């Protein structure tokens, strides 16, 4: 009986230990992921996107800032994401996910304005 | 018919802007008069765009017109903010009056047209209008402007208007002849 109880305690201890290790490992992994996520800033000025192309990884965030006097948009070529109308100094953030639509994007008001996102 | 309207408009605008160019080169236009002409030119294009929204069902024409209203309104709001900051007011002048008179005549011509005829004439007018305005702003108004901030503002506005010119050129091609 005492041996059985001792065995159960060992199993519970092992389970708790494994759980703790998993939690710590998960936390570390999570921290590592968030630490490596980057923010890419794209300025809109003079009717152009600067930089015109962004190479981003899953988890990264792209922030567009309109520095022009006139309104612009940043809109996926397939319409999957859209900043909507951005007045002067307005910002729009897009977090890159595995299924985020990449490739060319445009300003819907000024079709000559084209940028591109490539996901690593 | 369309060619005649286009050439008539272009000639009239050239005469008006040519007159203003000569005045500016002669030192006849000050910054406040240039500001008034630029503001008036913006307002005229907004009026053309509002007419297009009244008369056209073409999605490309309507999208272009909405962009003209949005952009020219934003430029004029920024222009007035700059003038307020500089403690100045736009000064009415004969060139602004001539521009308004020519634009009123052009709107009357456009109103008489329907369907694709209107769309093509509107697009052609937008192209010619932006070409002549841009040429005047670039070669006359910017060199003539005295205040550094105002000069820079004109340079920035010119980028907007040149983008419109390119957009209008594509619209003209898309609508055909």
mmCIF file of C-alpha atoms in Angstrom:
data_model
loop_
_atom_site.group_PDB
_atom_site.id
_atom_site.type_symbol
_atom_site.label_atom_id
_atom_site.label_comp_id
_atom_site.label_asym_id
_atom_site.label_seq_id
_atom_site.Cartn_x
_atom_site.Cartn_y
_atom_site.Cartn_z
ATOM 1 C CA UNK A 1 0.000 0.000 0.000
ATOM 2 C CA UNK A 2 2.773 2.380 1.038
ATOM 3 C CA UNK A 3 4.783 1.330 -2.014
ATOM 4 C CA UNK A 4 1.778 1.988 -4.281
ATOM 5 C CA UNK A 5 1.252 5.429 -2.739
ATOM 6 C CA UNK A 6 4.922 6.215 -3.147
ATOM 7 C CA UNK A 7 4.684 5.155 -6.805
ATOM 8 C CA UNK A 8 1.658 7.442 -7.396
ATOM 9 C CA UNK A 9 3.496 10.377 -5.810
ATOM 10 C CA UNK A 10 6.449 9.733 -8.138
ATOM 11 C CA UNK A 11 4.116 9.644 -11.166
ATOM 12 C CA UNK A 12 2.443 12.892 -10.066
ATOM 13 C CA UNK A 13 5.839 14.520 -9.438
ATOM 14 C CA UNK A 14 7.013 13.396 -12.870
ATOM 15 C CA UNK A 15 3.863 14.740 -14.487
ATOM 16 C CA UNK A 16 4.224 18.082 -12.723
ATOM 17 C CA UNK A 17 7.887 18.235 -13.728
ATOM 18 C CA UNK A 18 7.085 17.462 -17.345
ATOM 19 C CA UNK A 19 4.320 20.065 -17.240
ATOM 20 C CA UNK A 20 6.650 22.687 -15.790
ATOM 21 C CA UNK A 21 9.299 21.932 -18.372
ATOM 22 C CA UNK A 22 6.683 22.189 -21.114
ATOM 23 C CA UNK A 23 5.429 25.498 -19.732
ATOM 24 C CA UNK A 24 8.931 26.938 -19.440
ATOM 25 C CA UNK A 25 9.893 25.679 -22.875
ATOM 26 C CA UNK A 26 6.706 27.065 -24.343
ATOM 27 C CA UNK A 27 7.290 30.382 -22.662
ATOM 28 C CA UNK A 28 10.833 30.568 -23.895
ATOM 29 C CA UNK A 29 9.725 29.623 -27.388
ATOM 30 C CA UNK A 30 6.977 32.210 -27.267
ATOM 31 C CA UNK A 31 9.410 34.878 -26.056
ATOM 32 C CA UNK A 32 11.836 33.907 -28.780
ATOM 33 C CA UNK A 33 9.092 34.222 -31.384
ATOM 34 C CA UNK A 34 7.895 37.632 -30.208
ATOM 35 C CA UNK A 35 11.467 38.857 -29.847
ATOM 36 C CA UNK A 36 12.258 38.003 -33.448
ATOM 37 C CA UNK A 37 9.052 39.499 -34.916
ATOM 38 C CA UNK A 38 9.852 42.706 -36.755
ATOM 39 C CA UNK A 39 7.911 45.848 -37.547
ATOM 40 C CA UNK A 40 8.369 47.169 -41.066
ATOM 41 C CA UNK A 41 7.396 50.802 -41.682
ATOM 42 C CA UNK A 42 6.241 51.860 -45.133
ATOM 43 C CA UNK A 43 5.937 55.600 -45.694
ATOM 44 C CA UNK A 44 3.559 56.865 -48.343
ATOM 45 C CA UNK A 45 4.934 60.102 -49.785
ATOM 46 C CA UNK A 46 4.989 61.726 -53.174
ATOM 47 C CA UNK A 47 2.500 59.117 -54.413
ATOM 48 C CA UNK A 48 4.931 56.252 -53.773
ATOM 49 C CA UNK A 49 5.385 53.520 -51.159
ATOM 50 C CA UNK A 50 8.790 53.651 -49.401
ATOM 51 C CA UNK A 51 10.182 51.038 -49.455
ATOM 52 C CA UNK A 52 8.318 49.743 -52.485
ATOM 53 C CA UNK A 53 8.919 46.113 -51.441
ATOM 54 C CA UNK A 54 8.854 44.558 -47.963
ATOM 55 C CA UNK A 55 10.230 41.120 -47.133
ATOM 56 C CA UNK A 56 8.405 39.947 -44.027
ATOM 57 C CA UNK A 57 8.181 36.779 -41.965
ATOM 58 C CA UNK A 58 5.073 35.281 -40.394
ATOM 59 C CA UNK A 59 4.470 37.194 -37.164
ATOM 60 C CA UNK A 60 5.969 40.446 -38.476
ATOM 61 C CA UNK A 61 3.899 43.611 -38.676
ATOM 62 C CA UNK A 62 3.855 46.106 -41.520
ATOM 63 C CA UNK A 63 2.821 49.664 -40.684
ATOM 64 C CA UNK A 64 1.887 52.121 -43.421
ATOM 65 C CA UNK A 65 1.977 55.868 -42.641
ATOM 66 C CA UNK A 66 0.509 58.401 -45.052
ATOM 67 C CA UNK A 67 2.805 61.444 -45.240
ATOM 68 C CA UNK A 68 1.063 62.972 -48.277
ATOM 69 C CA UNK A 69 -1.454 65.812 -48.235
ATOM 70 C CA UNK A 70 -4.007 63.691 -50.094
ATOM 71 C CA UNK A 71 -5.671 60.461 -48.875
ATOM 72 C CA UNK A 72 -4.366 57.052 -49.944
ATOM 73 C CA UNK A 73 -5.047 53.376 -49.313
ATOM 74 C CA UNK A 74 -2.866 50.278 -49.068
ATOM 75 C CA UNK A 75 -4.955 47.468 -50.544
ATOM 76 C CA UNK A 76 -4.091 43.867 -51.426
ATOM 77 C CA UNK A 77 -4.197 43.126 -55.137
ATOM 78 C CA UNK A 78 -6.896 40.535 -54.467
ATOM 79 C CA UNK A 79 -8.683 42.744 -51.939
ATOM 80 C CA UNK A 80 -7.975 40.342 -49.065
ATOM 81 C CA UNK A 81 -6.867 43.219 -46.825
ATOM 82 C CA UNK A 82 -7.471 46.943 -47.103
ATOM 83 C CA UNK A 83 -6.422 49.918 -45.027
ATOM 84 C CA UNK A 84 -9.434 51.946 -46.111
ATOM 85 C CA UNK A 85 -9.011 55.686 -46.576
ATOM 86 C CA UNK A 86 -5.896 56.993 -44.833
ATOM 87 C CA UNK A 87 -5.757 60.740 -44.234
ATOM 88 C CA UNK A 88 -2.475 62.547 -43.683
ATOM 89 C CA UNK A 89 -0.492 60.928 -40.818
ATOM 90 C CA UNK A 90 -2.979 58.045 -40.501
ATOM 91 C CA UNK A 91 -1.448 54.612 -39.893
ATOM 92 C CA UNK A 92 -2.509 51.115 -40.883
ATOM 93 C CA UNK A 93 -1.018 47.923 -39.401
ATOM 94 C CA UNK A 94 -1.053 44.467 -40.920
ATOM 95 C CA UNK A 95 0.292 41.457 -39.029
ATOM 96 C CA UNK A 96 1.601 38.824 -41.385
ATOM 97 C CA UNK A 97 0.054 35.405 -40.948
ATOM 98 C CA UNK A 98 0.668 32.197 -42.867
ATOM 99 C CA UNK A 99 -2.326 32.865 -45.098
ATOM 100 C CA UNK A 100 -1.873 36.631 -45.516
ATOM 101 C CA UNK A 101 -2.259 37.655 -49.122
ATOM 102 C CA UNK A 102 1.191 38.718 -50.355
ATOM 103 C CA UNK A 103 2.377 39.992 -53.724
ATOM 104 C CA UNK A 104 1.488 43.360 -55.214
ATOM 105 C CA UNK A 105 -0.731 45.843 -53.448
ATOM 106 C CA UNK A 106 -2.019 49.227 -54.613
ATOM 107 C CA UNK A 107 -3.589 52.504 -53.620
ATOM 108 C CA UNK A 108 -7.131 52.114 -54.936
ATOM 109 C CA UNK A 109 -7.418 55.879 -55.448
ATOM 110 C CA UNK A 110 -4.206 56.091 -57.492
ATOM 111 C CA UNK A 111 -3.729 52.852 -59.452
ATOM 112 C CA UNK A 112 -0.213 53.856 -60.530
ATOM 113 C CA UNK A 113 0.920 53.441 -56.916
ATOM 114 C CA UNK A 114 2.084 49.840 -56.496
ATOM 115 C CA UNK A 115 3.968 48.153 -53.649
ATOM 116 C CA UNK A 116 4.828 44.540 -52.925
ATOM 117 C CA UNK A 117 5.054 42.183 -49.942
ATOM 118 C CA UNK A 118 6.982 38.941 -49.994
ATOM 119 C CA UNK A 119 6.545 36.507 -47.093
ATOM 120 C CA UNK A 120 9.606 34.454 -46.133
ATOM 121 C CA UNK B 1 -17.090 66.831 -82.788
ATOM 122 C CA UNK B 2 -15.062 65.626 -79.794
ATOM 123 C CA UNK B 3 -11.825 66.716 -81.371
ATOM 124 C CA UNK B 4 -13.311 70.137 -81.987
ATOM 125 C CA UNK B 5 -14.431 70.447 -78.365
ATOM 126 C CA UNK B 6 -11.086 69.205 -77.121
ATOM 127 C CA UNK B 7 -9.087 71.600 -79.286
ATOM 128 C CA UNK B 8 -11.369 74.490 -78.442
ATOM 129 C CA UNK B 9 -10.922 73.835 -74.725
ATOM 130 C CA UNK B 10 -7.191 73.369 -75.037
ATOM 131 C CA UNK B 11 -6.793 76.562 -77.042
ATOM 132 C CA UNK B 12 -8.884 78.552 -74.595
ATOM 133 C CA UNK B 13 -7.000 77.222 -71.611
ATOM 134 C CA UNK B 14 -3.659 77.814 -73.292
ATOM 135 C CA UNK B 15 -4.634 81.412 -73.970
ATOM 136 C CA UNK B 16 -5.656 81.941 -70.355
ATOM 137 C CA UNK B 17 -2.648 80.233 -68.860
ATOM 138 C CA UNK B 18 -0.337 81.771 -71.427
ATOM 139 C CA UNK B 19 -1.525 85.170 -70.325
ATOM 140 C CA UNK B 20 -0.882 84.318 -66.688
ATOM 141 C CA UNK B 21 2.546 82.943 -67.548
ATOM 142 C CA UNK B 22 3.522 86.139 -69.277
ATOM 143 C CA UNK B 23 2.274 88.179 -66.344
ATOM 144 C CA UNK B 24 4.235 86.122 -63.836
ATOM 145 C CA UNK B 25 7.400 86.285 -65.904
ATOM 146 C CA UNK B 26 6.985 90.028 -66.060
ATOM 147 C CA UNK B 27 6.735 90.078 -62.306
ATOM 148 C CA UNK B 28 3.032 90.901 -62.562
ATOM 149 C CA UNK B 29 1.799 88.130 -60.268
ATOM 150 C CA UNK B 30 2.610 88.004 -56.594
ATOM 151 C CA UNK B 31 2.426 84.918 -54.365
ATOM 152 C CA UNK B 32 -1.108 85.689 -53.241
ATOM 153 C CA UNK B 33 -2.308 85.977 -56.833
ATOM 154 C CA UNK B 34 -0.569 82.725 -57.756
ATOM 155 C CA UNK B 35 -2.217 81.122 -54.722
ATOM 156 C CA UNK B 36 -5.604 82.372 -55.895
ATOM 157 C CA UNK B 37 -5.090 81.010 -59.411
ATOM 158 C CA UNK B 38 -3.931 77.627 -58.084
ATOM 159 C CA UNK B 39 -6.862 77.467 -55.667
ATOM 160 C CA UNK B 40 -9.260 78.431 -58.467
ATOM 161 C CA UNK B 41 -7.774 75.792 -60.784
ATOM 162 C CA UNK B 42 -8.392 73.190 -58.048
ATOM 163 C CA UNK B 43 -11.988 74.341 -57.572
ATOM 164 C CA UNK B 44 -12.606 74.208 -61.320
ATOM 165 C CA UNK B 45 -11.492 70.593 -61.470
ATOM 166 C CA UNK B 46 -13.732 69.766 -58.513
ATOM 167 C CA UNK B 47 -16.658 71.280 -60.447
ATOM 168 C CA UNK B 48 -15.795 69.201 -63.521
ATOM 169 C CA UNK B 49 -15.715 66.102 -61.313
ATOM 170 C CA UNK B 50 -19.086 66.876 -59.748
ATOM 171 C CA UNK B 51 -20.523 67.209 -63.242
ATOM 172 C CA UNK B 52 -19.046 63.811 -64.149
ATOM 173 C CA UNK B 53 -20.729 62.233 -61.131
ATOM 174 C CA UNK B 54 -24.032 63.753 -62.249
ATOM 175 C CA UNK B 55 -23.703 62.702 -65.897
ATOM 176 C CA UNK B 56 -21.698 59.465 -66.053
ATOM 177 C CA UNK B 57 -22.497 55.852 -65.227
ATOM 178 C CA UNK B 58 -19.051 54.636 -66.226
ATOM 179 C CA UNK B 59 -17.288 53.119 -63.182
ATOM 180 C CA UNK B 60 -13.802 54.260 -64.267
ATOM 181 C CA UNK B 61 -14.966 57.804 -64.948
ATOM 182 C CA UNK B 62 -16.789 57.996 -61.630
ATOM 183 C CA UNK B 63 -13.792 56.616 -59.702
ATOM 184 C CA UNK B 64 -11.516 59.159 -61.386
ATOM 185 C CA UNK B 65 -13.953 61.986 -60.612
ATOM 186 C CA UNK B 66 -14.178 60.954 -56.954
ATOM 187 C CA UNK B 67 -10.383 60.966 -56.738
ATOM 188 C CA UNK B 68 -10.272 64.461 -58.275
ATOM 189 C CA UNK B 69 -12.734 65.748 -55.669
ATOM 190 C CA UNK B 70 -10.897 64.025 -52.804
ATOM 191 C CA UNK B 71 -7.397 65.136 -53.854
ATOM 192 C CA UNK B 72 -8.101 68.698 -54.998
ATOM 193 C CA UNK B 73 -10.150 69.314 -51.860
ATOM 194 C CA UNK B 74 -7.263 68.058 -49.710
ATOM 195 C CA UNK B 75 -4.748 70.227 -51.584
ATOM 196 C CA UNK B 76 -6.922 73.311 -51.175
ATOM 197 C CA UNK B 77 -7.467 72.651 -47.461
ATOM 198 C CA UNK B 78 -3.687 72.394 -47.064
ATOM 199 C CA UNK B 79 -3.180 75.554 -49.150
ATOM 200 C CA UNK B 80 -5.552 77.554 -46.962
ATOM 201 C CA UNK B 81 -3.852 76.206 -43.831
ATOM 202 C CA UNK B 82 -0.475 77.347 -45.169
ATOM 203 C CA UNK B 83 -1.802 80.786 -46.097
ATOM 204 C CA UNK B 84 -3.325 81.125 -42.634
ATOM 205 C CA UNK B 85 -0.006 80.178 -41.087
ATOM 206 C CA UNK B 86 1.730 82.762 -43.258
ATOM 207 C CA UNK B 87 -0.909 85.340 -42.372
ATOM 208 C CA UNK B 88 -1.843 85.839 -46.022
ATOM 209 C CA UNK B 89 -5.001 85.697 -48.134
ATOM 210 C CA UNK B 90 -5.442 84.659 -51.778
ATOM 211 C CA UNK B 91 -5.844 87.677 -54.028
ATOM 212 C CA UNK B 92 -8.390 87.634 -56.844
ATOM 213 C CA UNK B 93 -7.031 88.626 -60.256
ATOM 214 C CA UNK B 94 -7.997 88.693 -63.960
ATOM 215 C CA UNK B 95 -6.370 85.313 -64.656
ATOM 216 C CA UNK B 96 -8.537 83.592 -62.025
ATOM 217 C CA UNK B 97 -11.596 85.294 -63.511
ATOM 218 C CA UNK B 98 -10.655 84.157 -67.022
ATOM 219 C CA UNK B 99 -10.142 80.596 -65.814
ATOM 220 C CA UNK B 100 -13.572 80.574 -64.201
ATOM 221 C CA UNK B 101 -15.238 81.934 -67.340
ATOM 222 C CA UNK B 102 -13.545 79.351 -69.583
ATOM 223 C CA UNK B 103 -14.486 76.561 -67.181
ATOM 224 C CA UNK B 104 -18.136 77.635 -67.112
ATOM 225 C CA UNK B 105 -18.229 77.520 -70.908
ATOM 226 C CA UNK B 106 -16.586 74.100 -70.896
ATOM 227 C CA UNK B 107 -19.118 72.740 -68.404
ATOM 228 C CA UNK B 108 -21.932 73.938 -70.663
ATOM 229 C CA UNK B 109 -20.362 72.026 -73.570
ATOM 230 C CA UNK B 110 -19.973 68.891 -71.489
ATOM 231 C CA UNK B 111 -23.531 69.031 -70.152
ATOM 232 C CA UNK B 112 -24.851 68.782 -73.720
ATOM 233 C CA UNK B 113 -23.214 65.370 -74.150
ATOM 234 C CA UNK B 114 -24.567 61.986 -73.089
ATOM 235 C CA UNK B 115 -23.202 58.515 -72.383
ATOM 236 C CA UNK B 116 -19.854 57.564 -73.827
ATOM 237 C CA UNK B 117 -19.635 60.905 -75.650
ATOM 238 C CA UNK B 118 -19.661 62.682 -72.292
ATOM 239 C CA UNK B 119 -17.172 60.213 -70.778
ATOM 240 C CA UNK B 120 -14.655 60.685 -73.588
ATOM 241 C CA UNK B 121 -15.010 64.465 -73.626
ATOM 242 C CA UNK B 122 -14.665 64.656 -69.829
ATOM 243 C CA UNK B 123 -11.554 62.451 -69.847
ATOM 244 C CA UNK B 124 -9.985 64.379 -72.730
ATOM 245 C CA UNK B 125 -10.657 67.659 -70.944
ATOM 246 C CA UNK B 126 -9.119 66.321 -67.722
ATOM 247 C CA UNK B 127 -5.981 65.341 -69.599
ATOM 248 C CA UNK B 128 -5.599 68.653 -71.400
ATOM 249 C CA UNK B 129 -6.525 70.656 -68.294
ATOM 250 C CA UNK B 130 -3.922 68.917 -66.110
ATOM 251 C CA UNK B 131 -1.278 69.145 -68.844
ATOM 252 C CA UNK B 132 -1.636 72.912 -69.148
ATOM 253 C CA UNK B 133 -2.021 73.578 -65.435
ATOM 254 C CA UNK B 134 1.040 71.429 -64.680
ATOM 255 C CA UNK B 135 3.103 73.164 -67.321
ATOM 256 C CA UNK B 136 2.185 76.552 -65.883
ATOM 257 C CA UNK B 137 2.790 75.556 -62.268
ATOM 258 C CA UNK B 138 6.150 73.987 -63.121
ATOM 259 C CA UNK B 139 7.559 76.521 -65.543
ATOM 260 C CA UNK B 140 6.000 79.736 -64.262
ATOM 261 C CA UNK B 141 4.441 79.636 -60.810
ATOM 262 C CA UNK B 142 7.167 77.714 -58.975
ATOM 263 C CA UNK B 143 10.016 79.855 -60.362
ATOM 264 C CA UNK B 144 8.000 83.026 -59.655
ATOM 265 C CA UNK B 145 6.963 82.147 -56.078
ATOM 266 C CA UNK B 146 8.865 84.210 -53.530
ATOM 267 C CA UNK B 147 8.018 82.571 -50.202
ATOM 268 C CA UNK B 148 10.063 79.385 -49.688
ATOM 269 C CA UNK B 149 7.265 77.464 -47.932
ATOM 270 C CA UNK B 150 4.756 78.436 -50.592
ATOM 271 C CA UNK B 151 7.210 77.435 -53.332
ATOM 272 C CA UNK B 152 7.650 74.014 -51.671
ATOM 273 C CA UNK B 153 3.896 73.643 -51.363
ATOM 274 C CA UNK B 154 3.529 74.243 -55.111
ATOM 275 C CA UNK B 155 6.180 71.581 -55.769
ATOM 276 C CA UNK B 156 4.264 69.100 -53.611
ATOM 277 C CA UNK B 157 0.960 69.976 -55.276
ATOM 278 C CA UNK B 158 2.579 69.506 -58.680
ATOM 279 C CA UNK B 159 3.374 65.872 -57.800
ATOM 280 C CA UNK B 160 -0.336 65.359 -57.125
ATOM 281 C CA UNK B 161 -1.402 67.031 -60.364
ATOM 282 C CA UNK B 162 1.144 65.108 -62.442
ATOM 283 C CA UNK B 163 -0.202 61.858 -61.006
ATOM 284 C CA UNK B 164 -3.665 62.987 -62.077
ATOM 285 C CA UNK B 165 -2.346 63.740 -65.548
ATOM 286 C CA UNK B 166 -1.017 60.181 -65.847
ATOM 287 C CA UNK B 167 -4.287 58.793 -64.519
ATOM 288 C CA UNK B 168 -6.271 60.892 -67.029
ATOM 289 C CA UNK B 169 -4.052 59.703 -69.868
ATOM 290 C CA UNK B 170 -4.856 56.080 -69.030
ATOM 291 C CA UNK B 171 -8.563 56.904 -68.757
ATOM 292 C CA UNK B 172 -8.550 58.526 -72.204
ATOM 293 C CA UNK B 173 -6.888 55.457 -73.717
ATOM 294 C CA UNK B 174 -9.290 53.088 -71.981
ATOM 295 C CA UNK B 175 -12.367 54.973 -73.183
ATOM 296 C CA UNK B 176 -11.111 54.987 -76.772
ATOM 297 C CA UNK B 177 -12.027 57.460 -79.476
#
